[in-house]
Amino acid sequence: PGRTVGDLVSQRQTVTCTASCTLEDAVDLLVLSDRSAAAIVDEGGAMLGVLTETDVVQAYSTGTLPKSTVGDWLSAHAGRSPDEAVSAPNVRPSSTLLEAAALMREQSLGDFAARHLAVRGEAGELLGVLSALDLGRALCS
């Protein structure tokens, strides 16, 4: 068997931010960590949603202020929360990279183009966020 999603997400730390973090601070976090997405978590570490670079562009282009909190942005139904899209593009750490790529492709053909997949353990806990770029780099190396 080939490399798994779990192998890949264990190599790079997933960026997380709390709902009280500002969009401005979340962007700084993405830039400093060279990541294209952050998991939005509550104070206990439970996943609330995912903030991507595309989400940030959309937020700013629609007038969301940089000092707005990630939680406010998420609750305004602008973000992908577990009750909406995040629950669909989930992948297990035991999935192969090709299975994850097929899931991303499948998602891109629907109403929700997933360039990021939430990696969840058997109990549903967040283990990481896998980006299309991470996947592309791994498949080509």
PDB file of C-alpha atoms in Angstrom:
ATOM      1  CA  PRO A   1       0.000   0.000   0.000  1.00  0.00           C
ATOM      2  CA  GLY A   2       1.019   3.585  -0.654  1.00  0.00           C
ATOM      3  CA  ARG A   3       1.287   6.540   1.653  1.00  0.00           C
ATOM      4  CA  THR A   4      -1.779   7.447   3.644  1.00  0.00           C
ATOM      5  CA  VAL A   5      -3.459  10.714   4.538  1.00  0.00           C
ATOM      6  CA  GLY A   6      -2.328  10.134   8.119  1.00  0.00           C
ATOM      7  CA  ASP A   7       1.307   9.931   6.973  1.00  0.00           C
ATOM      8  CA  LEU A   8       0.947  13.251   5.207  1.00  0.00           C
ATOM      9  CA  VAL A   9      -0.863  15.239   7.911  1.00  0.00           C
ATOM     10  CA  SER A  10       1.590  14.039  10.541  1.00  0.00           C
ATOM     11  CA  GLN A  11       4.410  15.707   8.589  1.00  0.00           C
ATOM     12  CA  ARG A  12       2.981  19.229   8.793  1.00  0.00           C
ATOM     13  CA  GLN A  13       1.203  20.708  11.758  1.00  0.00           C
ATOM     14  CA  THR A  14      -2.362  21.794  11.117  1.00  0.00           C
ATOM     15  CA  VAL A  15      -2.920  25.455  11.808  1.00  0.00           C
ATOM     16  CA  THR A  16      -5.766  26.122  14.217  1.00  0.00           C
ATOM     17  CA  CYS A  17      -7.366  29.308  15.426  1.00  0.00           C
ATOM     18  CA  THR A  18     -10.110  29.864  17.933  1.00  0.00           C
ATOM     19  CA  ALA A  19     -13.399  31.501  17.086  1.00  0.00           C
ATOM     20  CA  SER A  20     -12.309  34.575  19.066  1.00  0.00           C
ATOM     21  CA  CYS A  21      -9.341  35.147  16.745  1.00  0.00           C
ATOM     22  CA  THR A  22      -9.716  38.077  14.322  1.00  0.00           C
ATOM     23  CA  LEU A  23      -9.654  37.470  10.581  1.00  0.00           C
ATOM     24  CA  GLU A  24      -6.565  39.667  10.450  1.00  0.00           C
ATOM     25  CA  ASP A  25      -4.774  37.454  12.984  1.00  0.00           C
ATOM     26  CA  ALA A  26      -5.939  34.311  11.186  1.00  0.00           C
ATOM     27  CA  VAL A  27      -4.447  35.599   7.927  1.00  0.00           C
ATOM     28  CA  ASP A  28      -1.156  36.336   9.702  1.00  0.00           C
ATOM     29  CA  LEU A  29      -1.212  32.794  11.083  1.00  0.00           C
ATOM     30  CA  LEU A  30      -1.746  31.319   7.602  1.00  0.00           C
ATOM     31  CA  VAL A  31       1.043  33.412   6.106  1.00  0.00           C
ATOM     32  CA  LEU A  32       3.554  32.707   8.875  1.00  0.00           C
ATOM     33  CA  SER A  33       2.868  28.967   8.753  1.00  0.00           C
ATOM     34  CA  ASP A  34       2.800  28.788   4.929  1.00  0.00           C
ATOM     35  CA  ARG A  35      -0.605  27.090   5.012  1.00  0.00           C
ATOM     36  CA  SER A  36      -3.727  27.706   2.944  1.00  0.00           C
ATOM     37  CA  ALA A  37      -6.287  26.744   5.592  1.00  0.00           C
ATOM     38  CA  ALA A  38      -6.833  26.767   9.335  1.00  0.00           C
ATOM     39  CA  ALA A  39      -9.170  24.680  11.414  1.00  0.00           C
ATOM     40  CA  ILE A  40     -11.465  26.852  13.512  1.00  0.00           C
ATOM     41  CA  VAL A  41     -11.740  25.303  16.961  1.00  0.00           C
ATOM     42  CA  ASP A  42     -13.532  26.092  20.200  1.00  0.00           C
ATOM     43  CA  GLU A  43     -11.695  26.549  23.481  1.00  0.00           C
ATOM     44  CA  GLY A  44     -11.773  22.764  24.014  1.00  0.00           C
ATOM     45  CA  GLY A  45     -10.245  22.019  20.605  1.00  0.00           C
ATOM     46  CA  ALA A  46     -13.435  20.761  18.936  1.00  0.00           C
ATOM     47  CA  MET A  47     -13.669  21.681  15.262  1.00  0.00           C
ATOM     48  CA  LEU A  48     -16.148  24.440  14.415  1.00  0.00           C
ATOM     49  CA  GLY A  49     -15.209  24.924  10.776  1.00  0.00           C
ATOM     50  CA  VAL A  50     -12.428  25.624   8.300  1.00  0.00           C
ATOM     51  CA  LEU A  51     -11.069  28.978   7.161  1.00  0.00           C
ATOM     52  CA  THR A  52      -9.319  28.906   3.777  1.00  0.00           C
ATOM     53  CA  GLU A  53      -7.433  31.484   1.757  1.00  0.00           C
ATOM     54  CA  THR A  54     -10.417  31.647  -0.605  1.00  0.00           C
ATOM     55  CA  ASP A  55     -12.735  32.318   2.335  1.00  0.00           C
ATOM     56  CA  VAL A  56     -10.546  35.239   3.419  1.00  0.00           C
ATOM     57  CA  VAL A  57     -10.670  36.792  -0.056  1.00  0.00           C
ATOM     58  CA  GLN A  58     -14.452  36.359  -0.127  1.00  0.00           C
ATOM     59  CA  ALA A  59     -14.833  37.845   3.356  1.00  0.00           C
ATOM     60  CA  TYR A  60     -12.796  40.937   2.571  1.00  0.00           C
ATOM     61  CA  SER A  61     -14.353  41.425  -0.874  1.00  0.00           C
ATOM     62  CA  THR A  62     -17.840  41.451   0.662  1.00  0.00           C
ATOM     63  CA  GLY A  63     -16.941  44.057   3.265  1.00  0.00           C
ATOM     64  CA  THR A  64     -16.064  41.937   6.283  1.00  0.00           C
ATOM     65  CA  LEU A  65     -13.689  43.951   8.450  1.00  0.00           C
ATOM     66  CA  PRO A  66     -10.247  42.546   9.321  1.00  0.00           C
ATOM     67  CA  LYS A  67     -10.992  42.998  13.051  1.00  0.00           C
ATOM     68  CA  SER A  68     -14.106  40.793  12.794  1.00  0.00           C
ATOM     69  CA  THR A  69     -13.738  37.540  14.687  1.00  0.00           C
ATOM     70  CA  VAL A  70     -13.531  34.246  12.899  1.00  0.00           C
ATOM     71  CA  GLY A  71     -16.503  33.098  15.002  1.00  0.00           C
ATOM     72  CA  ASP A  72     -18.668  36.015  13.856  1.00  0.00           C
ATOM     73  CA  TRP A  73     -17.703  35.325  10.264  1.00  0.00           C
ATOM     74  CA  LEU A  74     -18.492  31.623  10.685  1.00  0.00           C
ATOM     75  CA  SER A  75     -21.847  32.229  12.389  1.00  0.00           C
ATOM     76  CA  ALA A  76     -22.893  34.625   9.621  1.00  0.00           C
ATOM     77  CA  HIS A  77     -23.072  31.479   7.451  1.00  0.00           C
ATOM     78  CA  ALA A  78     -20.117  32.664   5.445  1.00  0.00           C
ATOM     79  CA  GLY A  79     -17.873  29.812   6.551  1.00  0.00           C
ATOM     80  CA  ARG A  80     -17.943  26.087   6.250  1.00  0.00           C
ATOM     81  CA  SER A  81     -19.164  24.644   9.486  1.00  0.00           C
ATOM     82  CA  PRO A  82     -19.582  20.991  10.461  1.00  0.00           C
ATOM     83  CA  ASP A  83     -23.349  21.213   9.976  1.00  0.00           C
ATOM     84  CA  GLU A  84     -22.836  22.371   6.427  1.00  0.00           C
ATOM     85  CA  ALA A  85     -19.998  21.569   4.067  1.00  0.00           C
ATOM     86  CA  VAL A  86     -17.229  20.451   6.387  1.00  0.00           C
ATOM     87  CA  SER A  87     -19.059  17.252   7.240  1.00  0.00           C
ATOM     88  CA  ALA A  88     -19.081  16.206   3.584  1.00  0.00           C
ATOM     89  CA  PRO A  89     -15.382  16.470   2.690  1.00  0.00           C
ATOM     90  CA  ASN A  90     -13.944  14.431   5.545  1.00  0.00           C
ATOM     91  CA  VAL A  91     -11.289  11.813   5.107  1.00  0.00           C
ATOM     92  CA  ARG A  92      -9.847   9.219   7.482  1.00  0.00           C
ATOM     93  CA  PRO A  93      -6.121   8.994   8.219  1.00  0.00           C
ATOM     94  CA  SER A  94      -6.102   5.428   6.845  1.00  0.00           C
ATOM     95  CA  SER A  95      -7.245   6.639   3.397  1.00  0.00           C
ATOM     96  CA  THR A  96      -4.661   6.496   0.641  1.00  0.00           C
ATOM     97  CA  LEU A  97      -3.537   9.684  -1.061  1.00  0.00           C
ATOM     98  CA  LEU A  98      -5.271   8.547  -4.237  1.00  0.00           C
ATOM     99  CA  GLU A  99      -8.546   8.048  -2.335  1.00  0.00           C
ATOM    100  CA  ALA A 100      -8.230  11.585  -0.941  1.00  0.00           C
ATOM    101  CA  ALA A 101      -7.513  12.930  -4.433  1.00  0.00           C
ATOM    102  CA  ALA A 102     -10.592  11.140  -5.783  1.00  0.00           C
ATOM    103  CA  LEU A 103     -12.723  12.643  -2.995  1.00  0.00           C
ATOM    104  CA  MET A 104     -11.434  16.142  -3.771  1.00  0.00           C
ATOM    105  CA  ARG A 105     -12.189  15.618  -7.449  1.00  0.00           C
ATOM    106  CA  GLU A 106     -15.669  14.318  -6.663  1.00  0.00           C
ATOM    107  CA  GLN A 107     -16.334  17.351  -4.465  1.00  0.00           C
ATOM    108  CA  SER A 108     -15.115  19.719  -7.192  1.00  0.00           C
ATOM    109  CA  LEU A 109     -17.792  18.411  -9.542  1.00  0.00           C
ATOM    110  CA  GLY A 110     -20.628  19.341  -7.168  1.00  0.00           C
ATOM    111  CA  ASP A 111     -21.858  22.555  -5.615  1.00  0.00           C
ATOM    112  CA  PHE A 112     -19.025  22.602  -3.107  1.00  0.00           C
ATOM    113  CA  ALA A 113     -15.516  22.647  -4.550  1.00  0.00           C
ATOM    114  CA  ALA A 114     -13.298  21.157  -1.850  1.00  0.00           C
ATOM    115  CA  ARG A 115      -9.633  22.081  -2.017  1.00  0.00           C
ATOM    116  CA  HIS A 116      -9.257  21.078   1.622  1.00  0.00           C
ATOM    117  CA  LEU A 117     -10.346  17.957   3.461  1.00  0.00           C
ATOM    118  CA  ALA A 118     -10.791  17.654   7.208  1.00  0.00           C
ATOM    119  CA  VAL A 119      -8.896  14.608   8.453  1.00  0.00           C
ATOM    120  CA  ARG A 120     -10.833  12.990  11.273  1.00  0.00           C
ATOM    121  CA  GLY A 121     -10.089  10.037  13.514  1.00  0.00           C
ATOM    122  CA  GLU A 122     -12.460   7.179  14.242  1.00  0.00           C
ATOM    123  CA  ALA A 123     -14.136   9.148  17.064  1.00  0.00           C
ATOM    124  CA  GLY A 124     -14.617  12.165  14.804  1.00  0.00           C
ATOM    125  CA  GLU A 125     -11.777  14.164  16.355  1.00  0.00           C
ATOM    126  CA  LEU A 126      -9.897  16.593  14.123  1.00  0.00           C
ATOM    127  CA  LEU A 127      -6.455  15.311  13.211  1.00  0.00           C
ATOM    128  CA  GLY A 128      -5.609  17.819  10.513  1.00  0.00           C
ATOM    129  CA  VAL A 129      -6.592  19.635   7.349  1.00  0.00           C
ATOM    130  CA  LEU A 130      -5.274  18.305   4.050  1.00  0.00           C
ATOM    131  CA  SER A 131      -4.943  20.808   1.200  1.00  0.00           C
ATOM    132  CA  ALA A 132      -4.911  20.119  -2.521  1.00  0.00           C
ATOM    133  CA  LEU A 133      -1.389  21.556  -2.618  1.00  0.00           C
ATOM    134  CA  ASP A 134      -0.209  19.178   0.135  1.00  0.00           C
ATOM    135  CA  LEU A 135      -1.741  16.305  -1.774  1.00  0.00           C
ATOM    136  CA  GLY A 136      -0.282  17.392  -5.102  1.00  0.00           C
ATOM    137  CA  ARG A 137       3.200  17.756  -3.648  1.00  0.00           C
ATOM    138  CA  ALA A 138       3.018  14.306  -2.042  1.00  0.00           C
ATOM    139  CA  LEU A 139       1.691  12.559  -5.140  1.00  0.00           C
ATOM    140  CA  CYS A 140       4.406  14.120  -7.319  1.00  0.00           C
ATOM    141  CA  SER A 141       7.307  13.325  -4.997  1.00  0.00           C
TER     142      SER A 141
END
